[in-house]
Amino acid sequence: MRAITTAPGSADSARLDELPEPADEPGSLLVEAIGIGVCGTDAEILSGAYGKAPPGRDRLIIGHENLGRVRAAPEGSSFHPGDLVVGVVRRPDPVPCASCAAGEWDMCKNGLYTERGISGRDGYAAERYHLEPAFAVAVPAALGDLGVLVEPTTIVAKAWEQIERIGARAFWKPIRVLITGAGPIGLLAALLGRQRGLEVHVLDRVTDGPKPALVAAIGATYHSGPVRDLPPPDVVLECTGVGELVFDVMEIAAPDGIVCLTGVSSGAREIPINMTALNKQLVLENNVVFGAVNANLRHYRAAVEALAQAQRPWLEGIVSRRVPLADWRQALIRKPDDVKPVIVFG
Ligand SMILES: [Zn+2]
């Protein structure tokens, strides 16, 4: 079977490999790949900057934004041949820490977790793979190959859940949300904000391409000017990881406002911060700033639910390109109108 592999740590080592069929794994589902979404993490892994091969190997099968079709299911599992399925990315650490033991591997405390297609465990960019039923999430047939958006949606499903849990610390009735970055994560964060009936503003640098229309189509407002010109948001989902922007959104958050950081910063550029002024604002305005990464099972289920409620043409606009497996490298080349390229198997 074909699979996309790379040697983590070594740039441009990725290739389409011919590998043996997956070895028997009793108790697991045998899954046939349908599609793999490509994101910034994949680009980092392929550049050699990130990622880890499974123990005793020097190559890793990539792919974490996954969708497949069950080909064989063990007796007694809730899955059947033909079902659409998404595999969870992270596996709990073997110790396990208290969070992993409680099924909240997204909150792992010791960092010894593994991640399929990223760190220490083969990913889903193979024509066939095994998946443990406990880490498999059913996708409604009506979603079809748009189920490939489940994994990126889990990130914002978790972010929204955590925002609401923090909001429950006091009386809280948020009205206005600011999303920074109109990439796939920002757009999906905006979708979930609109599904909550909130007034959603999305800020990005670009003024053309598909992003402004995708934002408008869900009844949100698109902005490309300075953050400081925007009205104070009760909730911010920062999806860029750009240092200056992170600081700016903390400053404009409304009293009792909650700022969720989801973007991983890159680069080493330093920006001066007046920590005394920021401290004063956070204290006097009861602001909360927190980070959120990864997702556990309940976030996968919430993501499936959110996508099932969304308008299909809008989701089609997020999947900007479908690239056949044979041309997989094309999916990694950024195109000006790209939102989410997907590599299509089969
Ligand atoms: Zn853990």
Coordinates of C-alpha atoms and ligand atoms in Angstrom, one line a residue:
M1 CA 0.0 0.0 0.0
R2 CA 1.0 3.6 -0.5
A3 CA 1.8 5.9 2.5
I4 CA 3.4 9.4 2.8
T5 CA 6.5 9.1 5.1
T6 CA 9.2 11.4 6.2
A7 CA 12.4 11.2 8.3
P8 CA 11.7 13.6 11.2
G9 CA 14.5 16.1 11.7
S10 CA 15.7 15.9 8.2
A11 CA 14.3 18.5 5.7
D12 CA 12.7 17.4 2.4
S13 CA 13.0 13.7 3.2
A14 CA 9.2 13.1 2.6
R15 CA 8.2 10.6 -0.1
L16 CA 5.4 8.5 -1.2
D17 CA 6.4 5.0 -0.1
E18 CA 5.2 1.5 -0.9
L19 CA 4.8 -0.2 2.4
P20 CA 3.5 -3.7 3.5
E21 CA -0.2 -3.9 4.5
P22 CA -0.7 -3.0 8.2
A23 CA 0.0 -6.0 10.4
D24 CA -2.9 -7.7 12.2
E25 CA -4.0 -5.8 15.3
P26 CA -6.7 -7.8 17.1
G27 CA -9.4 -5.6 18.6
S28 CA -8.7 -2.7 16.2
L29 CA -10.7 -1.4 13.2
L30 CA -9.1 -1.8 9.8
V31 CA -9.7 1.6 8.1
E32 CA -9.3 2.7 4.5
A33 CA -8.2 6.3 4.2
I34 CA -10.5 8.8 2.4
G35 CA -8.7 12.1 3.0
I36 CA -5.9 13.8 4.9
G37 CA -6.0 17.6 5.6
V38 CA -2.8 19.5 5.5
C39 CA -1.8 22.1 8.0
G40 CA 1.1 24.1 9.4
T41 CA 2.1 21.3 11.7
D42 CA 2.6 19.0 8.6
A43 CA 4.7 21.7 6.9
E44 CA 6.9 22.0 10.1
I45 CA 7.3 18.2 10.2
L46 CA 8.3 18.0 6.5
S47 CA 10.7 20.9 7.0
G48 CA 12.5 18.8 9.6
A49 CA 11.7 21.2 12.4
Y50 CA 9.3 19.0 14.3
G51 CA 8.1 15.4 14.7
K52 CA 9.4 12.0 16.0
A53 CA 9.5 8.6 14.3
P54 CA 8.0 5.6 16.2
P55 CA 10.5 3.8 18.5
G56 CA 13.3 1.9 16.6
R57 CA 12.4 3.6 13.3
D58 CA 13.8 6.5 11.4
R59 CA 10.7 7.2 9.2
L60 CA 7.2 8.3 10.3
I61 CA 4.0 8.0 8.4
I62 CA 2.6 11.6 8.5
G63 CA -1.1 12.7 8.6
H64 CA -3.2 13.7 11.6
E65 CA -6.2 15.5 10.1
N66 CA -7.9 12.3 9.0
L67 CA -11.0 10.7 7.6
G68 CA -11.4 7.0 6.7
R69 CA -14.0 4.3 6.0
V70 CA -14.2 1.2 8.2
R71 CA -13.3 -1.9 6.3
A72 CA -13.4 -4.4 9.1
A73 CA -14.5 -4.1 12.7
P74 CA -14.0 -6.5 15.6
E75 CA -17.0 -8.4 17.0
G76 CA -18.9 -6.3 19.5
S77 CA -17.6 -2.9 18.5
S78 CA -20.1 -0.2 17.7
F79 CA -18.5 0.3 14.2
H80 CA -19.5 -1.6 11.0
P81 CA -17.8 -1.9 7.6
G82 CA -18.7 1.2 5.5
D83 CA -18.9 3.6 8.5
L84 CA -17.0 6.9 8.2
V85 CA -14.6 7.3 11.0
V86 CA -12.0 9.9 12.4
G87 CA -9.1 8.7 14.5
V88 CA -8.0 10.7 17.6
V89 CA -4.5 12.2 17.2
R90 CA -3.1 12.0 20.7
R91 CA -2.7 8.8 22.8
P92 CA -2.3 9.1 26.6
D93 CA 1.1 8.8 28.1
P94 CA 1.9 5.3 29.4
V95 CA 2.7 6.5 33.0
P96 CA -0.1 7.8 32.9
C97 CA -0.3 11.3 34.5
A98 CA -3.6 12.1 36.3
S99 CA -5.1 13.9 33.3
C100 CA -4.3 11.1 30.9
A101 CA -5.7 8.6 33.4
A102 CA -8.9 10.6 33.4
G103 CA -9.2 10.5 29.6
E104 CA -8.0 14.1 29.3
W105 CA -4.8 13.5 27.3
D106 CA -5.2 16.9 25.8
M107 CA -4.2 18.2 29.2
C108 CA -1.2 15.8 29.7
K109 CA 1.1 16.9 32.4
N110 CA 4.3 15.0 31.7
G111 CA 4.5 15.4 27.9
L112 CA 5.1 11.7 27.4
Y113 CA 2.0 11.4 25.2
T114 CA 2.4 10.2 21.5
E115 CA 0.6 11.7 18.5
R116 CA -0.3 9.9 15.3
G117 CA 1.4 11.4 12.4
I118 CA 3.3 13.8 14.6
S119 CA 5.2 12.3 17.5
G120 CA 6.2 8.7 18.1
R121 CA 3.3 7.0 16.3
D122 CA 2.5 6.5 12.7
G123 CA -0.1 8.8 11.2
Y124 CA -3.1 8.3 8.9
A125 CA -1.6 9.2 5.5
A126 CA -1.6 5.5 4.5
E127 CA -4.1 3.8 2.3
R128 CA -5.0 1.5 5.1
Y129 CA -4.4 1.6 8.9
H130 CA -5.6 0.2 12.2
L131 CA -7.5 2.3 14.7
E132 CA -8.5 1.3 18.3
P133 CA -12.3 1.7 18.7
A134 CA -11.7 3.7 21.9
F135 CA -9.9 6.3 19.8
A136 CA -12.3 6.3 16.9
V137 CA -15.1 8.8 16.4
A138 CA -18.1 8.0 14.1
V139 CA -18.9 10.6 11.4
P140 CA -22.4 10.9 9.9
A141 CA -22.5 9.7 6.3
A142 CA -24.2 13.0 5.3
L143 CA -20.9 14.8 6.1
G144 CA -19.1 12.7 3.5
D145 CA -15.5 13.6 2.8
L146 CA -16.0 17.0 4.7
G147 CA -15.4 14.8 7.7
V148 CA -11.8 15.6 7.2
L149 CA -12.6 18.9 8.9
V150 CA -13.4 17.1 12.2
E151 CA -9.9 17.2 13.6
P152 CA -9.2 20.9 13.1
T153 CA -12.7 21.6 14.5
T154 CA -11.8 19.7 17.7
I155 CA -9.3 22.4 18.5
V156 CA -11.9 25.1 18.5
A157 CA -14.5 22.9 20.1
K158 CA -12.1 22.5 23.0
A159 CA -11.4 26.2 23.0
W160 CA -15.1 27.1 23.2
E161 CA -15.7 24.6 25.9
Q162 CA -12.9 25.9 28.1
I163 CA -14.0 29.5 27.5
E164 CA -17.5 28.6 28.7
R165 CA -16.2 26.8 31.7
I166 CA -14.1 29.8 32.6
G167 CA -17.0 32.1 32.0
A168 CA -19.1 30.1 34.5
R169 CA -16.9 31.6 37.3
A170 CA -19.4 34.6 37.5
F171 CA -22.5 35.9 35.9
W172 CA -21.5 36.0 32.3
K173 CA -23.5 36.8 29.2
P174 CA -21.0 37.4 26.3
I175 CA -22.1 39.3 23.3
R176 CA -19.1 40.1 21.1
V177 CA -16.4 37.7 20.0
L178 CA -13.2 38.6 18.2
I179 CA -11.3 35.9 16.2
T180 CA -7.8 36.8 15.0
G181 CA -6.7 34.9 11.9
A182 CA -9.1 33.7 9.1
G183 CA -7.3 30.4 8.4
P184 CA -9.2 27.1 8.8
I185 CA -8.9 27.3 12.6
G186 CA -10.1 30.9 12.8
L187 CA -13.0 30.3 10.4
L188 CA -14.1 27.2 12.3
A189 CA -13.8 29.1 15.6
A190 CA -16.1 31.8 14.0
L191 CA -18.6 29.1 12.9
L192 CA -18.9 27.8 16.5
G193 CA -19.2 31.3 17.7
R194 CA -22.1 32.0 15.3
Q195 CA -23.7 28.6 16.3
R196 CA -23.8 30.1 19.9
G197 CA -25.7 33.1 18.6
L198 CA -22.8 35.5 19.3
E199 CA -21.8 38.6 17.4
V200 CA -18.6 37.5 15.7
H201 CA -15.8 39.7 14.3
V202 CA -12.9 38.1 12.3
L203 CA -9.6 39.9 11.8
D204 CA -7.1 39.0 9.1
R205 CA -4.5 40.8 7.0
V206 CA -5.8 39.9 3.6
T207 CA -8.5 41.9 1.8
D208 CA -9.1 39.5 -1.1
G209 CA -9.3 35.8 -1.7
P210 CA -12.1 33.6 -0.2
K211 CA -11.7 34.6 3.5
P212 CA -13.9 37.8 3.6
A213 CA -16.8 36.0 1.8
L214 CA -16.6 32.9 4.0
V215 CA -16.8 35.2 7.1
A216 CA -19.7 37.1 5.7
A217 CA -21.6 33.9 4.7
I218 CA -22.0 32.8 8.4
G219 CA -23.2 36.3 9.4
A220 CA -19.9 37.4 10.9
T221 CA -18.0 40.7 10.2
Y222 CA -14.7 40.7 8.5
H223 CA -12.0 43.3 9.4
S224 CA -8.5 43.9 8.0
G225 CA -7.5 47.1 9.9
P226 CA -5.8 47.6 13.3
V227 CA -7.1 45.6 16.3
R228 CA -7.4 48.8 18.3
D229 CA -10.1 50.1 16.0
L230 CA -12.5 47.2 17.0
P231 CA -15.1 47.4 19.7
P232 CA -14.0 45.6 23.0
P233 CA -14.7 41.8 22.7
D234 CA -16.0 39.7 25.6
V235 CA -14.3 36.7 24.1
V236 CA -11.1 36.5 22.0
L237 CA -9.9 33.5 20.1
E238 CA -6.4 34.2 19.0
C239 CA -5.6 31.9 16.1
T240 CA -2.4 33.4 14.6
G241 CA 0.3 33.1 17.3
V242 CA 1.7 36.5 16.2
G243 CA 3.3 38.1 19.2
E244 CA 2.1 41.7 18.7
L245 CA -1.4 40.6 18.0
V246 CA -1.5 38.4 21.2
F247 CA -0.6 41.5 23.2
D248 CA -3.1 43.7 21.3
V249 CA -6.0 41.4 21.9
M250 CA -5.2 41.2 25.6
E251 CA -5.4 45.0 25.7
I252 CA -8.7 45.4 23.9
A253 CA -10.6 42.6 25.8
A254 CA -13.7 44.0 27.6
P255 CA -14.0 43.9 31.4
D256 CA -14.5 40.2 32.5
G257 CA -13.2 39.3 29.0
I258 CA -11.7 35.9 28.2
V259 CA -8.8 35.5 25.8
C260 CA -8.0 32.1 24.5
L261 CA -4.7 31.6 22.7
T262 CA -4.6 28.7 20.2
G263 CA -1.8 29.8 17.8
V264 CA 1.7 28.5 18.2
S265 CA 4.2 31.3 17.7
S266 CA 7.2 30.8 15.5
G267 CA 10.3 32.9 15.1
A268 CA 12.3 34.6 17.8
R269 CA 11.4 38.2 17.3
E270 CA 11.1 40.0 20.6
I271 CA 8.5 42.6 21.3
P272 CA 8.6 45.0 24.3
I273 CA 5.7 44.6 26.7
N274 CA 4.7 46.8 29.6
M275 CA 4.0 44.1 32.0
T276 CA 3.0 46.5 34.8
A277 CA 0.3 48.0 32.7
L278 CA -0.9 44.6 31.5
N279 CA -1.0 43.3 35.0
K280 CA -3.0 46.3 36.1
Q281 CA -5.5 45.7 33.3
L282 CA -5.9 42.0 33.9
V283 CA -6.5 42.5 37.6
L284 CA -8.8 45.5 37.4
E285 CA -10.9 44.0 34.6
N286 CA -11.0 40.4 35.8
N287 CA -9.6 39.3 32.5
V288 CA -8.5 35.7 31.9
V289 CA -5.9 34.8 29.3
F290 CA -5.3 31.1 28.7
G291 CA -3.9 28.6 26.2
A292 CA -5.6 25.6 24.6
V293 CA -4.2 22.8 22.5
N294 CA -5.2 19.4 21.3
A295 CA -8.5 17.7 22.1
N296 CA -10.0 14.7 23.9
L297 CA -13.0 12.5 22.9
R298 CA -15.7 14.9 24.1
H299 CA -14.2 17.6 21.9
Y300 CA -14.2 15.2 18.9
R301 CA -17.9 14.5 19.5
A302 CA -18.7 18.2 19.8
A303 CA -16.8 18.9 16.6
V304 CA -18.8 16.3 14.7
E305 CA -22.0 17.9 16.0
A306 CA -20.9 21.4 15.0
L307 CA -20.0 20.3 11.5
A308 CA -23.2 18.3 11.1
Q309 CA -25.2 21.6 11.8
A310 CA -23.1 23.7 9.4
Q311 CA -24.1 24.5 5.9
R312 CA -22.4 22.1 3.5
P313 CA -21.5 24.8 0.8
W314 CA -19.8 26.8 3.5
L315 CA -17.7 23.8 4.6
E316 CA -16.9 23.1 0.9
G317 CA -15.4 26.6 0.9
I318 CA -13.0 25.6 3.7
V319 CA -11.8 22.6 1.7
S320 CA -10.2 24.7 -1.0
R321 CA -8.4 22.0 -2.9
R322 CA -8.6 18.2 -3.3
V323 CA -5.3 16.7 -4.4
P324 CA -5.0 13.1 -5.5
L325 CA -2.5 11.0 -3.4
A326 CA -0.1 10.7 -6.4
D327 CA 0.2 14.5 -6.5
W328 CA 0.5 14.9 -2.7
R329 CA 3.3 17.4 -2.9
Q330 CA 1.0 19.9 -4.5
A331 CA -1.1 20.0 -1.3
L332 CA 1.9 21.3 0.6
I333 CA 2.6 24.2 -1.8
R334 CA 0.7 27.3 -0.5
K335 CA -1.6 28.8 -3.1
P336 CA -3.0 32.4 -2.7
D337 CA -6.6 31.2 -2.4
D338 CA -5.9 28.3 -0.2
V339 CA -7.9 27.6 2.9
K340 CA -7.5 23.9 3.6
P341 CA -6.0 21.6 1.0
V342 CA -6.8 17.9 1.4
I343 CA -5.0 14.9 0.0
V344 CA -7.5 12.4 -1.4
F345 CA -6.9 8.7 -1.2
G346 CA -8.5 6.0 -3.3
Ligands
ZN1 ZN -0.3 12.5 30.5

